[in-house]
Amino acid sequence: MTTSLTKIEQRDRRHRRVRAKVVGTEKRPRLSVHKSNTRLVAQVIDDTKGVTIAFISSADENGATPRERAENAAITLAKHALEKGVKKVVFDRGGFQYLGTIKAFADAARKAGLDF
């Protein structure tokens, strides 16, 4: 007898697969993204020290659509990270597909100066 997994369980499995390969270091921290129905939250994390370097939520940003708010959040996060001396990061999509809001966030962060 097989049981089907819920969407949350499926995303959690995908995220664990990604996290098995993606690790943030002091030289190249991890840019972690989480998307909910209402907002996108991202943080730059040094996994070796267990420290969050920069944090942003799209709920704090202006924009008509979730995509616009995510792009504005990426620009703000990139500014905070660059002020702290972080230019190169490793992107952790959090088990979400790399399209839509996640892709828009990543592209805006690249344009704002983060390298990944």
GROMACS .gro file of C-alpha atoms in nm:
model
  116
    1MET     CA    1   0.000   0.000   0.000
    2THR     CA    2   0.145   0.335  -0.103
    3THR     CA    3   0.052   0.664   0.052
    4SER     CA    4   0.079   0.987  -0.137
    5LEU     CA    5   0.269   1.273   0.017
    6THR     CA    6   0.120   1.616   0.076
    7LYS     CA    7   0.259   1.918  -0.106
    8ILE     CA    8   0.438   2.029   0.209
    9GLU     CA    9   0.602   1.688   0.255
   10GLN     CA   10   0.711   1.684  -0.110
   11ARG     CA   11   0.867   2.031  -0.079
   12ASP     CA   12   1.037   1.928   0.244
   13ARG     CA   13   1.195   1.627   0.071
   14ARG     CA   14   1.314   1.845  -0.218
   15HIS     CA   15   1.457   2.095   0.029
   16ARG     CA   16   1.648   1.824   0.215
   17ARG     CA   17   1.798   1.706  -0.116
   18VAL     CA   18   1.907   2.062  -0.198
   19ARG     CA   19   2.049   2.123   0.153
   20ALA     CA   20   2.254   1.803   0.131
   21LYS     CA   21   2.452   1.970  -0.149
   22VAL     CA   22   2.432   2.343  -0.065
   23VAL     CA   23   2.631   2.468   0.235
   24GLY     CA   24   2.711   2.830   0.316
   25THR     CA   25   3.063   2.915   0.426
   26GLU     CA   26   3.222   3.234   0.554
   27LYS     CA   27   3.358   3.315   0.208
   28ARG     CA   28   3.040   3.213   0.026
   29PRO     CA   29   2.729   3.219   0.248
   30ARG     CA   30   2.397   3.061   0.160
   31LEU     CA   31   2.112   3.274   0.024
   32SER     CA   32   1.808   3.088   0.155
   33VAL     CA   33   1.459   3.165   0.017
   34HIS     CA   34   1.120   3.064   0.154
   35LYS     CA   35   0.794   3.145  -0.022
   36SER     CA   36   0.452   3.144   0.139
   37ASN     CA   37   0.113   3.241   0.002
   38THR     CA   38   0.155   3.598   0.119
   39ARG     CA   39   0.528   3.676   0.118
   40LEU     CA   40   0.879   3.573   0.031
   41VAL     CA   41   1.145   3.565   0.305
   42ALA     CA   42   1.516   3.547   0.231
   43GLN     CA   43   1.829   3.544   0.441
   44VAL     CA   44   2.202   3.522   0.386
   45ILE     CA   45   2.343   3.260   0.625
   46ASP     CA   46   2.694   3.154   0.726
   47ASP     CA   47   2.635   2.787   0.811
   48THR     CA   48   2.979   2.733   0.964
   49LYS     CA   49   2.907   2.986   1.240
   50GLY     CA   50   2.529   2.948   1.232
   51VAL     CA   51   2.484   3.323   1.185
   52THR     CA   52   2.235   3.517   0.972
   53ILE     CA   53   2.420   3.797   0.794
   54ALA     CA   54   2.124   3.969   0.625
   55PHE     CA   55   1.747   3.919   0.626
   56ILE     CA   56   1.452   4.055   0.425
   57SER     CA   57   1.080   3.993   0.386
   58SER     CA   58   0.881   4.098   0.082
   59ALA     CA   59   0.602   4.211   0.319
   60ASP     CA   60   0.820   4.514   0.401
   61GLU     CA   61   0.854   4.611   0.034
   62ASN     CA   62   0.633   4.812  -0.202
   63GLY     CA   63   0.490   4.667  -0.522
   64ALA     CA   64   0.160   4.584  -0.687
   65THR     CA   65   0.228   4.213  -0.735
   66PRO     CA   66   0.413   3.948  -0.533
   67ARG     CA   67   0.677   3.935  -0.806
   68GLU     CA   68   0.745   4.309  -0.785
   69ARG     CA   69   0.770   4.291  -0.406
   70ALA     CA   70   1.012   3.996  -0.436
   71GLU     CA   71   1.230   4.188  -0.684
   72ASN     CA   72   1.239   4.492  -0.454
   73ALA     CA   73   1.322   4.266  -0.159
   74ALA     CA   74   1.611   4.113  -0.356
   75ILE     CA   75   1.755   4.457  -0.427
   76THR     CA   76   1.730   4.553  -0.059
   77LEU     CA   77   1.883   4.224   0.056
   78ALA     CA   78   2.170   4.263  -0.191
   79LYS     CA   79   2.241   4.613  -0.055
   80HIS     CA   80   2.250   4.481   0.305
   81ALA     CA   81   2.475   4.189   0.206
   82LEU     CA   82   2.714   4.410   0.009
   83GLU     CA   83   2.738   4.650   0.306
   84LYS     CA   84   2.846   4.353   0.522
   85GLY     CA   85   3.110   4.253   0.263
   86VAL     CA   86   2.925   3.961   0.105
   87LYS     CA   87   2.942   3.951  -0.276
   88LYS     CA   88   2.939   3.579  -0.357
   89VAL     CA   89   2.661   3.352  -0.228
   90VAL     CA   90   2.522   3.003  -0.287
   91PHE     CA   91   2.153   3.005  -0.382
   92ASP     CA   92   1.921   2.776  -0.181
   93ARG     CA   93   1.580   2.771  -0.346
   94GLY     CA   94   1.427   2.594  -0.047
   95GLY     CA   95   1.270   2.309  -0.241
   96PHE     CA   96   1.066   2.547  -0.455
   97GLN     CA   97   1.076   2.529  -0.832
   98TYR     CA   98   1.310   2.778  -0.995
   99LEU     CA   99   1.045   2.978  -1.177
  100GLY     CA  100   0.803   3.263  -1.117
  101THR     CA  101   0.869   3.459  -0.797
  102ILE     CA  102   1.179   3.258  -0.701
  103LYS     CA  103   1.340   3.318  -1.041
  104ALA     CA  104   1.246   3.688  -1.037
  105PHE     CA  105   1.403   3.720  -0.689
  106ALA     CA  106   1.724   3.549  -0.802
  107ASP     CA  107   1.755   3.758  -1.120
  108ALA     CA  108   1.699   4.083  -0.927
  109ALA     CA  109   1.960   3.983  -0.667
  110ARG     CA  110   2.211   3.915  -0.945
  111LYS     CA  111   2.140   4.253  -1.105
  112ALA     CA  112   2.184   4.422  -0.766
  113GLY     CA  113   2.538   4.283  -0.734
  114LEU     CA  114   2.526   3.938  -0.574
  115ASP     CA  115   2.724   3.671  -0.756
  116PHE     CA  116   2.579   3.316  -0.777
   0.00000   0.00000   0.00000
